[in-house]
Short mmCIF file of C-alpha atoms in Angstrom, two decimals:
data_model
loop_
_atom_site.label_atom_id
_atom_site.label_comp_id
_atom_site.label_asym_id
_atom_site.label_seq_id
_atom_site.Cartn_x
_atom_site.Cartn_y
_atom_site.Cartn_z
CA MET A 298 51.21 27.07 -23.39
CA PRO A 299 48.83 26.80 -26.41
CA ARG A 300 47.78 23.24 -26.73
CA LEU A 301 48.98 22.82 -30.41
CA LEU A 302 52.52 24.09 -29.55
CA LEU A 303 52.67 21.72 -26.66
CA LEU A 304 51.56 18.84 -28.83
CA LEU A 305 54.29 19.70 -31.38
CA ILE A 306 56.94 19.72 -28.65
CA VAL A 307 55.73 16.21 -27.24
CA LEU A 308 56.12 14.90 -30.87
CA ILE A 309 59.32 16.31 -31.53
CA PHE A 310 60.80 15.22 -28.24
CA SER A 311 59.51 11.60 -28.52
CA HIS A 312 60.89 11.03 -32.02
CA THR A 313 64.27 12.66 -31.64
CA ALA A 314 65.11 11.35 -28.20
CA PHE A 315 64.26 7.82 -28.97
CA THR A 316 66.36 6.26 -26.02
CA GLN A 317 68.04 8.02 -23.19
CA VAL A 318 69.36 4.98 -21.35
CA VAL A 319 72.39 4.68 -23.44
CA TYR A 320 73.88 1.29 -24.10
CA ASP A 321 76.67 0.88 -26.81
CA ARG A 322 75.48 -2.04 -28.79
CA ASN A 323 77.39 -4.75 -30.63
CA GLU A 324 76.19 -3.85 -34.09
CA GLY A 325 75.84 -6.68 -36.55
CA ALA A 326 76.36 -9.36 -33.67
CA ASP A 327 73.79 -11.63 -31.95
CA VAL A 328 74.84 -13.76 -28.93
CA THR A 329 73.03 -17.15 -29.62
CA LYS A 330 74.18 -19.01 -26.37
CA TYR A 331 75.92 -18.59 -23.11
CA THR A 332 77.51 -21.43 -21.13
CA PHE A 333 78.33 -20.35 -17.64
CA ARG A 334 80.65 -22.70 -15.65
CA LEU A 335 80.79 -21.67 -12.00
CA SER A 336 82.52 -22.90 -8.98
CA LEU A 337 81.04 -21.96 -5.56
CA ASN A 338 82.56 -23.01 -2.23
CA ASP A 339 82.01 -22.69 1.48
CA SER A 340 85.49 -21.44 2.60
CA SER A 341 85.34 -18.07 0.80
CA ASN A 342 83.07 -15.81 -1.35
CA VAL A 343 85.34 -16.17 -4.26
CA ILE A 344 83.65 -17.55 -7.41
CA SER A 345 85.72 -19.15 -10.33
CA GLY A 346 84.03 -18.84 -13.71
CA GLU A 347 84.46 -19.78 -17.21
CA ALA A 348 81.90 -18.25 -19.70
CA THR A 349 81.66 -19.29 -23.36
CA ILE A 350 79.74 -16.93 -25.45
CA ASP A 351 78.60 -18.20 -28.89
CA VAL A 352 77.98 -15.32 -31.50
CA THR A 353 76.62 -14.98 -34.89
CA PHE A 354 77.94 -11.98 -36.93
CA SER A 355 75.96 -10.48 -39.80
CA GLU A 356 79.02 -8.41 -40.93
CA SER A 357 82.73 -8.56 -40.06
CA PRO A 358 83.31 -6.86 -36.82
CA GLU A 359 86.29 -4.84 -35.75
CA LYS A 360 85.44 -5.73 -32.13
CA PHE A 361 82.98 -7.58 -29.95
CA LYS A 362 82.28 -6.28 -26.36
CA LEU A 363 81.03 -7.99 -23.15
CA ASP A 364 80.19 -6.34 -19.85
CA LEU A 365 82.07 -7.50 -16.67
CA ILE A 366 82.81 -5.37 -13.60
CA GLY A 367 86.68 -5.50 -13.13
CA SER A 368 88.52 -6.17 -9.82
CA ASN A 369 88.85 -3.00 -7.66
CA GLY A 370 89.79 -3.71 -4.18
CA GLU A 371 87.78 -6.34 -2.42
CA TYR A 372 85.02 -6.91 -5.06
CA GLY A 373 85.16 -7.42 -8.95
CA MET A 374 86.23 -10.05 -11.22
CA LYS A 375 89.94 -10.53 -12.54
CA ILE A 376 90.27 -12.15 -16.00
CA ASN A 377 92.75 -14.87 -16.14
CA GLU A 378 92.45 -15.91 -19.82
CA VAL A 379 90.34 -15.20 -23.04
CA ARG A 380 90.07 -17.62 -25.90
CA GLU A 381 88.62 -17.48 -29.36
CA GLY A 382 87.90 -21.11 -30.11
CA GLU A 383 90.75 -23.15 -28.81
CA SER A 384 93.32 -20.15 -29.32
CA ALA A 385 94.27 -17.16 -27.43
CA ALA A 386 92.20 -14.32 -28.36
CA ASN A 387 93.26 -10.76 -28.98
CA TRP A 388 91.56 -8.73 -26.28
CA THR A 389 91.79 -5.81 -23.88
CA PHE A 390 89.90 -4.90 -20.68
CA GLU A 391 88.81 -1.28 -20.36
CA GLU A 392 86.01 0.43 -18.10
CA ASP A 393 84.55 -2.83 -17.14
CA GLU A 394 84.33 -4.15 -20.69
CA VAL A 395 85.97 -7.20 -22.27
CA ILE A 396 86.81 -5.95 -25.71
CA ILE A 397 87.76 -8.86 -28.17
CA TYR A 398 89.05 -8.46 -31.61
CA PRO A 399 87.96 -11.32 -33.70
CA SER A 400 90.81 -12.92 -35.78
CA ASN A 401 88.90 -13.54 -38.99
CA GLY A 402 85.66 -12.80 -40.89
CA ALA A 403 83.80 -15.84 -39.98
CA SER A 404 80.05 -15.58 -39.53
CA THR A 405 80.13 -17.41 -36.19
CA ALA A 406 82.52 -17.34 -33.29
CA SER A 407 83.03 -18.86 -29.70
CA PHE A 408 84.78 -16.86 -27.10
CA THR A 409 85.61 -18.10 -23.59
CA ILE A 410 86.37 -15.88 -20.69
CA CYS A 411 88.01 -17.35 -17.57
CA TYR A 412 87.71 -15.22 -14.45
CA SER A 413 87.54 -15.33 -10.56
CA GLY A 414 86.68 -12.79 -7.83
CA ILE A 415 84.03 -11.67 -5.37
CA PRO A 416 80.87 -10.11 -6.83
CA GLU A 417 79.59 -7.06 -5.06
CA ARG A 418 76.26 -7.35 -6.57
CA GLY A 419 74.18 -9.59 -8.90
CA LEU A 420 75.05 -12.92 -7.27
CA VAL A 421 73.94 -12.54 -3.69
CA ILE A 422 76.19 -14.58 -1.28
CA ASP A 423 74.64 -14.42 2.17
CA LYS A 424 72.79 -16.40 4.82
CA THR A 425 69.06 -17.05 4.62
CA LYS A 426 66.79 -16.03 7.47
CA PHE A 427 67.46 -19.35 9.03
CA GLY A 428 71.23 -18.88 8.97
CA LYS A 429 71.99 -21.10 6.12
CA ARG A 430 74.58 -20.16 3.58
CA SER A 431 73.10 -19.41 -0.06
CA PHE A 432 73.84 -18.02 -3.36
CA PHE A 433 71.16 -16.35 -5.48
CA GLY A 434 71.24 -14.62 -8.80
CA ASP A 435 69.73 -11.14 -8.67
CA ASN A 436 70.57 -9.39 -12.07
CA TRP A 437 67.87 -6.84 -12.54
CA PRO A 438 68.42 -4.47 -14.29
CA THR A 439 72.06 -4.47 -15.31
CA LEU A 440 73.82 -6.50 -12.38
CA ALA A 441 74.65 -9.54 -14.31
CA ARG A 442 77.97 -8.09 -15.33
CA HIS A 443 79.03 -8.26 -11.72
CA TRP A 444 79.54 -12.04 -11.93
CA LEU A 445 78.93 -13.09 -15.44
CA PRO A 446 80.65 -11.76 -18.69
CA CYS A 447 77.70 -10.91 -21.14
CA VAL A 448 75.89 -8.45 -23.17
CA ASP A 449 74.14 -6.98 -20.18
CA HIS A 450 71.03 -5.48 -21.91
CA PRO A 451 67.77 -7.07 -22.87
CA TYR A 452 68.21 -6.30 -26.60
CA ASP A 453 70.44 -9.32 -27.09
CA LYS A 454 68.79 -12.35 -25.64
CA ALA A 455 70.36 -15.86 -25.96
CA ALA A 456 69.96 -19.43 -24.86
CA VAL A 457 71.79 -20.27 -21.67
CA GLU A 458 73.36 -23.08 -19.71
CA PHE A 459 74.40 -23.00 -16.29
CA GLN A 460 77.03 -25.71 -14.99
CA ILE A 461 77.31 -25.20 -11.32
CA HIS A 462 79.95 -26.98 -9.20
CA THR A 463 78.98 -26.81 -5.47
CA PRO A 464 79.67 -28.67 -2.24
CA ALA A 465 77.51 -31.81 -2.33
CA HIS A 466 74.94 -30.53 0.56
CA TYR A 467 73.44 -27.84 -1.67
CA ASP A 468 70.29 -28.06 -3.89
CA VAL A 469 70.62 -26.13 -7.19
CA VAL A 470 67.94 -24.49 -9.33
CA ALA A 471 68.64 -22.34 -12.29
CA THR A 472 67.27 -20.95 -15.56
CA GLY A 473 66.20 -23.76 -17.79
CA LYS A 474 65.64 -27.41 -17.33
CA LYS A 475 67.91 -29.71 -15.23
CA ILE A 476 69.83 -31.81 -17.56
CA GLU A 477 72.40 -33.35 -15.18
CA GLU A 478 73.24 -33.80 -11.43
CA SER A 479 76.42 -35.74 -10.91
CA TYR A 480 78.54 -36.35 -7.82
CA ILE A 481 82.03 -35.85 -9.58
CA THR A 482 84.43 -35.60 -6.75
CA THR A 483 84.32 -36.43 -2.97
CA GLY A 484 82.06 -33.85 -1.34
CA TYR A 485 81.35 -31.90 -4.59
CA LYS A 486 78.65 -32.14 -7.34
CA LEU A 487 77.84 -30.75 -10.72
CA THR A 488 74.41 -29.47 -11.69
CA ARG A 489 73.54 -28.44 -15.20
CA TYR A 490 70.55 -26.50 -16.38
CA TYR A 491 69.86 -25.47 -20.07
CA GLU A 492 67.32 -23.02 -21.33
CA PRO A 493 66.86 -23.11 -25.27
CA ALA A 494 64.70 -20.11 -25.53
CA PRO A 495 66.42 -16.76 -25.89
CA VAL A 496 66.74 -15.12 -22.39
CA ALA A 497 67.85 -11.67 -21.38
CA THR A 498 70.58 -11.46 -18.74
CA LYS A 499 68.37 -9.28 -16.58
CA VAL A 500 66.28 -12.68 -15.88
CA MET A 501 68.92 -15.17 -15.84
CA THR A 502 69.51 -16.67 -12.34
CA ILE A 503 70.65 -19.49 -10.12
CA GLY A 504 69.58 -20.46 -6.54
CA VAL A 505 71.88 -22.55 -4.41
CA CYS A 506 71.20 -23.50 -0.89
CA GLU A 507 69.43 -26.16 1.07
CA PHE A 508 65.98 -26.44 -0.55
CA ALA A 509 62.65 -28.32 -0.11
CA SER A 510 61.03 -28.70 -3.46
CA GLU A 511 57.97 -30.00 -4.66
CA VAL A 512 56.32 -30.42 -8.16
CA LEU A 513 52.96 -28.48 -7.82
CA GLY A 514 51.55 -29.58 -11.21
CA TYR A 515 51.76 -29.46 -14.98
CA VAL A 516 50.15 -27.07 -17.52
CA ASP A 517 50.51 -27.80 -21.17
CA ASN A 518 53.35 -30.31 -20.12
CA ILE A 519 55.32 -27.48 -18.37
CA GLU A 520 56.43 -28.55 -14.88
CA ILE A 521 55.49 -26.07 -12.18
CA SER A 522 57.48 -26.44 -8.83
CA ALA A 523 58.14 -24.74 -5.56
CA TRP A 524 61.67 -24.37 -4.02
CA VAL A 525 61.48 -23.08 -0.33
CA TYR A 526 63.78 -23.33 2.68
CA PRO A 527 63.19 -26.64 4.57
CA GLU A 528 62.17 -24.71 7.49
CA ASN A 529 59.23 -23.21 5.55
CA ARG A 530 58.40 -26.51 3.60
CA LEU A 531 54.73 -26.96 4.18
CA GLU A 532 53.92 -23.12 4.33
CA GLY A 533 55.77 -22.62 0.98
CA PHE A 534 54.21 -25.42 -0.87
CA SER A 535 50.90 -23.97 0.20
CA ASP A 536 51.50 -20.54 -0.70
CA TYR A 537 53.11 -21.22 -4.08
CA ALA A 538 50.47 -23.79 -5.29
CA VAL A 539 48.40 -21.03 -6.78
CA ALA A 540 50.96 -20.77 -9.48
CA VAL A 541 49.29 -23.69 -11.38
CA GLU A 542 46.06 -21.81 -11.50
CA VAL A 543 47.84 -18.57 -12.56
CA MET A 544 49.83 -20.36 -15.35
CA GLU A 545 46.61 -21.90 -16.83
CA TYR A 546 45.07 -18.41 -17.08
CA PHE A 547 47.94 -16.83 -18.80
CA ILE A 548 48.49 -19.64 -21.31
CA LYS A 549 44.82 -19.74 -22.08
CA ASN A 550 44.25 -16.01 -22.63
CA ILE A 551 47.67 -14.72 -24.00
CA GLY A 552 49.61 -17.68 -25.69
CA PRO A 553 52.21 -20.41 -25.23
CA TYR A 554 54.63 -20.31 -22.54
CA SER A 555 58.27 -19.81 -23.66
CA TYR A 556 60.41 -21.60 -20.98
CA ALA A 557 61.50 -25.05 -20.05
CA LYS A 558 59.88 -24.86 -16.60
CA LEU A 559 58.37 -22.71 -14.03
CA ALA A 560 60.10 -22.91 -10.57
CA ASN A 561 58.80 -20.60 -7.77
CA MET A 562 61.79 -19.93 -5.42
CA GLN A 563 62.09 -18.47 -1.91
CA ALA A 564 65.23 -16.40 -2.15
CA LYS A 565 67.39 -13.55 -0.88
CA THR A 566 66.49 -10.78 -3.45
CA GLN A 567 66.42 -7.06 -3.27
CA TRP A 568 62.99 -7.06 -4.71
CA GLY A 569 59.64 -8.26 -3.51
CA GLY A 570 59.77 -10.65 -6.42
CA LEU A 571 62.06 -10.97 -9.43
CA GLU A 572 60.45 -12.52 -12.53
CA ASN A 573 63.64 -14.52 -13.58
CA ALA A 574 62.84 -16.55 -16.84
CA GLY A 575 61.31 -19.88 -15.64
CA THR A 576 62.75 -19.62 -12.19
CA ILE A 577 60.99 -16.60 -10.12
CA ALA A 578 62.48 -15.54 -6.92
CA TYR A 579 60.20 -14.35 -4.23
CA ARG A 580 61.38 -12.42 -1.11
CA GLU A 581 62.13 -14.63 1.98
CA SER A 582 59.01 -13.26 3.89
CA SER A 583 56.68 -14.12 1.05
CA VAL A 584 56.25 -17.61 2.71
CA THR A 585 53.76 -17.40 5.60
CA GLY A 586 51.26 -20.31 4.94
CA LYS A 587 48.42 -17.84 4.94
CA ASN A 588 48.31 -17.84 0.98
CA GLU A 589 48.68 -14.15 0.81
CA VAL A 590 50.99 -13.88 -2.14
CA GLU A 591 48.49 -14.59 -5.00
CA GLY A 592 48.85 -11.14 -6.48
CA LEU A 593 52.60 -11.14 -6.26
CA ILE A 594 52.72 -14.59 -7.86
CA ALA A 595 50.39 -13.55 -10.73
CA HIS A 596 52.54 -10.48 -11.28
CA GLU A 597 55.78 -12.31 -11.61
CA ILE A 598 54.30 -15.07 -13.81
CA ALA A 599 52.74 -12.58 -16.15
CA HIS A 600 56.25 -11.14 -16.62
CA GLN A 601 57.22 -14.45 -18.34
CA TRP A 602 55.11 -13.23 -21.29
CA PHE A 603 55.73 -9.47 -20.95
CA GLY A 604 59.20 -8.37 -20.04
CA ASN A 605 60.92 -11.78 -20.40
CA SER A 606 59.53 -13.27 -23.64
CA ALA A 607 58.40 -10.01 -25.25
CA SER A 608 61.06 -7.78 -23.83
CA GLU A 609 61.44 -4.01 -24.03
CA ASP A 610 64.16 -2.95 -26.49
CA SER A 611 64.93 0.32 -24.54
CA TRP A 612 64.97 0.70 -20.77
CA ASN A 613 62.85 3.87 -21.10
CA HIS A 614 60.04 1.60 -22.33
CA VAL A 615 59.97 -0.61 -19.32
CA TRP A 616 56.21 0.04 -18.85
CA LEU A 617 55.87 -2.69 -21.60
CA SER A 618 57.00 -5.02 -18.77
CA GLU A 619 55.91 -3.54 -15.39
CA GLY A 620 52.68 -1.91 -16.51
CA PHE A 621 51.64 -5.10 -18.32
CA ALA A 622 52.44 -7.31 -15.23
CA THR A 623 50.48 -4.92 -13.17
CA TYR A 624 47.43 -4.92 -15.31
CA PHE A 625 47.53 -8.60 -16.14
CA THR A 626 47.57 -9.19 -12.37
CA ILE A 627 44.32 -7.45 -12.22
CA LEU A 628 42.93 -9.20 -15.14
CA TYR A 629 43.77 -12.40 -13.51
CA LEU A 630 42.09 -11.35 -10.30
CA GLU A 631 39.11 -9.93 -12.04
CA ASN A 632 38.64 -13.20 -13.79
CA LYS A 633 38.78 -15.10 -10.50
CA TYR A 634 37.05 -12.89 -8.12
CA GLY A 635 34.94 -10.50 -10.36
CA ASP A 636 34.75 -6.94 -11.63
CA ALA A 637 34.59 -5.53 -8.17
CA THR A 638 38.16 -6.71 -7.57
CA ARG A 639 39.31 -4.83 -10.70
CA ARG A 640 37.64 -1.73 -9.68
CA GLN A 641 39.19 -2.00 -6.16
CA GLU A 642 42.70 -2.48 -7.47
CA LEU A 643 42.47 0.27 -9.87
CA VAL A 644 41.05 2.88 -7.36
CA LYS A 645 44.10 1.98 -5.22
CA ASP A 646 46.47 2.36 -8.10
CA ARG A 647 44.87 5.63 -9.16
CA ARG A 648 45.42 7.15 -5.61
CA GLU A 649 49.14 6.19 -5.80
CA ILE A 650 49.44 7.66 -9.23
CA ILE A 651 48.06 10.97 -8.11
CA GLU A 652 50.23 11.07 -5.01
CA TYR A 653 53.37 10.19 -7.04
CA TYR A 654 52.56 12.85 -9.52
CA GLY A 655 52.43 15.46 -6.88
CA LYS A 656 56.18 14.77 -6.24
CA ASN A 657 57.43 13.51 -9.46
CA PRO A 658 55.63 15.02 -12.46
CA SER A 659 56.76 12.97 -15.39
CA SER A 660 55.30 10.62 -18.14
CA VAL A 661 55.16 6.89 -18.54
CA VAL A 662 57.89 6.80 -21.20
CA ASP A 663 60.19 9.21 -19.68
CA TYR A 664 63.27 10.18 -21.82
CA SER A 665 64.93 12.30 -19.16
CA ILE A 666 65.87 9.08 -17.28
CA THR A 667 69.60 8.00 -18.19
CA ASP A 668 70.24 5.29 -15.56
CA ALA A 669 68.32 1.88 -15.92
CA MET A 670 68.35 1.74 -12.21
CA ASN A 671 65.87 4.65 -12.16
CA VAL A 672 63.37 3.46 -14.78
CA LEU A 673 61.02 1.91 -12.18
CA SER A 674 58.32 4.10 -10.66
CA THR A 675 54.63 4.39 -9.93
CA ASN A 676 54.35 5.57 -13.55
CA THR A 677 55.82 2.41 -15.17
CA TYR A 678 53.82 0.09 -12.77
CA GLN A 679 50.50 1.70 -11.84
CA LYS A 680 50.00 4.29 -14.40
CA GLY A 681 51.24 1.77 -17.17
CA GLY A 682 48.59 -0.59 -15.96
CA TRP A 683 46.16 2.18 -16.10
CA VAL A 684 47.08 2.87 -19.59
CA LEU A 685 46.12 -0.74 -20.53
CA ASN A 686 42.81 -0.44 -18.58
CA MET A 687 41.70 2.75 -20.55
CA LEU A 688 42.88 1.14 -23.91
CA ARG A 689 40.77 -2.00 -23.19
CA HIS A 690 37.77 0.42 -22.44
CA LYS A 691 38.32 2.31 -25.61
CA ILE A 692 38.52 -0.54 -27.99
CA GLY A 693 36.46 -3.12 -26.34
CA ASP A 694 37.34 -6.50 -24.71
CA GLU A 695 37.40 -8.66 -27.80
CA VAL A 696 39.65 -6.25 -29.84
CA PHE A 697 41.90 -5.66 -26.68
CA TRP A 698 42.52 -9.49 -26.20
CA ASN A 699 42.87 -9.94 -29.92
CA GLY A 700 45.67 -7.20 -29.94
CA ILE A 701 47.40 -8.48 -27.00
CA ARG A 702 47.67 -11.90 -28.38
CA ARG A 703 48.88 -10.56 -31.77
CA TYR A 704 51.47 -8.50 -29.93
CA TYR A 705 52.66 -11.42 -27.97
CA VAL A 706 52.91 -13.76 -30.92
CA THR A 707 54.72 -11.08 -32.93
CA TYR A 708 57.32 -10.21 -30.38
CA ARG A 709 57.49 -13.53 -28.44
CA ASN A 710 61.33 -14.15 -27.72
CA ASP A 711 61.98 -10.79 -29.16
CA ASN A 712 62.04 -7.11 -28.29
CA ALA A 713 59.73 -4.04 -28.79
CA VAL A 714 59.14 -0.56 -27.92
CA THR A 715 55.90 1.31 -27.32
CA GLU A 716 55.61 2.35 -30.98
CA ASP A 717 55.50 -1.39 -32.00
CA PHE A 718 52.72 -2.16 -29.39
CA GLN A 719 50.71 0.77 -30.76
CA LYS A 720 51.02 -0.43 -34.29
CA ILE A 721 49.81 -3.84 -33.33
CA MET A 722 46.78 -2.49 -31.41
CA GLU A 723 45.88 -0.05 -34.42
CA GLN A 724 46.07 -3.05 -36.85
CA VAL A 725 43.46 -4.89 -34.86
CA TYR A 726 41.31 -1.91 -33.75
CA GLY A 727 41.25 -0.63 -37.43
CA GLU A 728 41.80 2.92 -36.37
CA SER A 729 44.60 5.36 -35.23
CA LEU A 730 45.61 5.44 -31.56
CA GLU A 731 48.16 8.03 -31.98
CA GLU A 732 46.07 10.57 -29.77
CA PHE A 733 45.56 7.86 -27.12
CA PHE A 734 49.22 7.05 -26.73
CA ARG A 735 50.43 10.69 -26.98
CA GLN A 736 47.99 11.64 -24.11
CA TRP A 737 48.54 8.64 -21.85
CA VAL A 738 52.00 7.41 -22.42
CA TYR A 739 54.08 10.53 -23.62
CA THR A 740 52.40 13.36 -21.87
CA VAL A 741 52.82 14.29 -18.17
CA GLY A 742 50.08 13.96 -15.79
CA TYR A 743 46.31 13.22 -16.20
CA PRO A 744 43.03 15.29 -16.25
CA GLU A 745 42.23 17.14 -13.14
CA LEU A 746 38.53 17.67 -13.29
CA ARG A 747 36.22 19.99 -11.29
CA THR A 748 32.54 18.86 -11.75
CA SER A 749 29.03 20.11 -10.77
CA TRP A 750 25.53 19.08 -11.58
CA LYS A 751 21.88 20.04 -11.04
CA TYR A 752 18.51 18.76 -12.09
CA LYS A 753 16.16 20.91 -14.27
CA LYS A 754 13.06 19.96 -16.19
CA GLY A 755 13.84 16.28 -17.22
CA LYS A 756 17.53 16.85 -17.61
CA VAL A 757 20.68 16.49 -15.65
CA MET A 758 22.84 19.59 -16.30
CA LEU A 759 26.51 18.79 -15.98
CA LYS A 760 29.41 21.22 -15.94
CA THR A 761 33.09 20.01 -16.19
CA GLN A 762 36.38 21.97 -16.10
CA GLN A 763 39.79 20.66 -16.68
CA VAL A 764 42.05 22.71 -14.18
CA GLN A 765 45.50 21.12 -14.93
CA ASP A 766 47.75 23.94 -16.38
CA HIS A 767 49.87 22.01 -18.87
CA PHE A 768 47.73 20.13 -21.31
CA THR A 769 43.93 19.79 -22.41
CA PHE A 770 42.96 16.05 -22.46
CA ASP A 771 40.45 14.56 -24.88
CA PHE A 772 38.70 11.41 -23.33
CA PRO A 773 35.41 9.78 -22.85
CA LEU A 774 33.90 9.75 -19.34
CA GLU A 775 31.06 7.51 -18.20
CA ILE A 776 28.29 9.19 -15.92
CA GLY A 777 26.21 7.28 -13.52
CA LEU A 778 22.89 8.63 -12.43
CA VAL A 779 22.04 6.99 -9.22
CA TYR A 780 18.51 6.03 -8.27
CA GLY A 781 18.49 3.99 -5.11
CA GLU A 782 20.29 0.67 -5.90
CA GLU A 783 20.20 1.34 -9.79
CA ILE A 784 22.85 3.29 -11.74
CA GLN A 785 21.82 4.46 -15.16
CA LYS A 786 25.07 5.08 -17.16
CA GLN A 787 25.71 7.51 -20.07
CA THR A 788 29.00 8.55 -21.78
CA ILE A 789 30.15 12.02 -22.50
CA THR A 790 33.28 13.16 -24.34
CA ILE A 791 35.41 15.83 -22.70
CA ASN A 792 37.83 17.62 -25.07
CA SER A 793 37.86 21.41 -23.92
CA ARG A 794 38.68 23.10 -20.82
CA SER A 795 35.16 24.00 -19.81
CA MET A 796 32.12 22.14 -20.99
CA GLU A 797 28.34 21.84 -20.30
CA PHE A 798 26.31 18.62 -20.88
CA GLU A 799 22.63 17.86 -20.66
CA LEU A 800 21.66 14.23 -19.93
CA PRO A 801 17.99 13.13 -20.26
CA ALA A 802 16.52 12.04 -16.89
CA ASP A 803 12.89 11.49 -16.04
CA THR A 804 13.36 12.20 -12.47
CA GLU A 805 15.99 13.77 -10.38
CA PRO A 806 18.77 11.25 -9.48
CA ASP A 807 19.85 10.71 -5.99
CA ASN A 808 23.39 11.42 -6.89
CA VAL A 809 25.64 11.69 -10.01
CA ILE A 810 28.79 9.55 -9.99
CA PHE A 811 31.70 10.24 -12.46
CA ASP A 812 33.42 7.06 -13.79
CA PRO A 813 31.25 4.55 -11.77
CA ASP A 814 33.12 1.48 -13.33
CA VAL A 815 36.60 2.87 -12.97
CA TRP A 816 37.77 3.16 -16.58
CA MET A 817 39.22 6.63 -16.67
CA LEU A 818 42.39 8.02 -15.00
CA PHE A 819 41.64 11.50 -13.59
CA LYS A 820 41.72 13.44 -10.33
CA GLU A 821 38.39 14.85 -9.04
CA VAL A 822 39.02 18.59 -7.84
CA LYS A 823 36.60 20.18 -5.28
#
């Protein structure tokens, strides 16, 4: 296919199919606060809940909708009552949505949903690996609706308060700062946490089990703590202690932290780690006492800035969360251990990208995906991280970091899509980045490059050929002329299928290395 025609198709597709993971939004409505009152017990897995949702309206709505998975056999929630303020609300329940018809044209309203049932997902009610009963919120991406009436999409974030009634033997940690712990009746207690910063439901959580906890330290007056199973007390406190150092790095280099605390919690979770806002969950097996989870901890803490505070407005742009967390983990490790670690991590990620592409040819922003459960892939993690690595190399470290900081401060506690990030980086860089984002974010694949070289009369003669069949990439490529322990570097620009270059060289090099410092995503083809 001619390149110009393909570029036109990419442009048309990217602008007409803006979001393919469809969610029917409450237009003109903004949830400002959730208050979730939950009663948990040891006799059954039935939970009893009362959720109050405070809403601000910019226009008089005909209806307001909340997600909640209804009762269907053993699992799901039964609604017992819906109130608007102190009065009975006008409401219906259809296809796992609570549909409320507000009674007047007021600019604010408060709705309360009383419900009960057994959640099939979202709230994991299980035994820990040590056989102790536990309750863990595990909402990502759209599982909050299994146990919380809510707008279950990151576009509408809100402050949240959890009021958890439990048997007295449990310890409770949740999104926000603890504001109360009271033994209210014999054998039971109430624990309350409140987070004033707006949080998406995907990263709201609770953890209820027998914990050992320790304050690991403070950064900018933010308490950083570890919550682990008592049987793993010493190992867990040791493994999670690096969170203080990680927090210092990100606050210093990106900007202020948004949440009331940072708890690091050993948990039952379907993920290796889940970046819940201010209360991160790590898989049970993360605790070993061998301090092997520094990269995992850095990834989940990076999410507090990217994904949690600056959130994707559309699920198809989830690389703004996962790609960022992947690369900012590498940046943290590079800062601590040196550039060799950056190169090592990126070489590994590049291998995974190439292997994934062989089975799943798709782009970073993939508008063909229609289910939020399917948006995560090697593209959104590793390739998204590689996009940032190449962008950093293109515009330089100072401009890159200035752009990152401006992007964060602009979209802190807000939402963005890729076009928003691109615009911020263009403002700081002072030039268009349209071609860069089109190639690396919206186009399938990467350059597949066949190369050869020879030395002739003071020159290294290079030949390059792009052999991928769908697109011709335009990119800079660093060339390393190897002389023993020394590498002399020069940069060429590849923008055609077949190209020849002459590089000055006084003597014949021992070898020629393409991309010696690991800045470019491409596949070498023999």
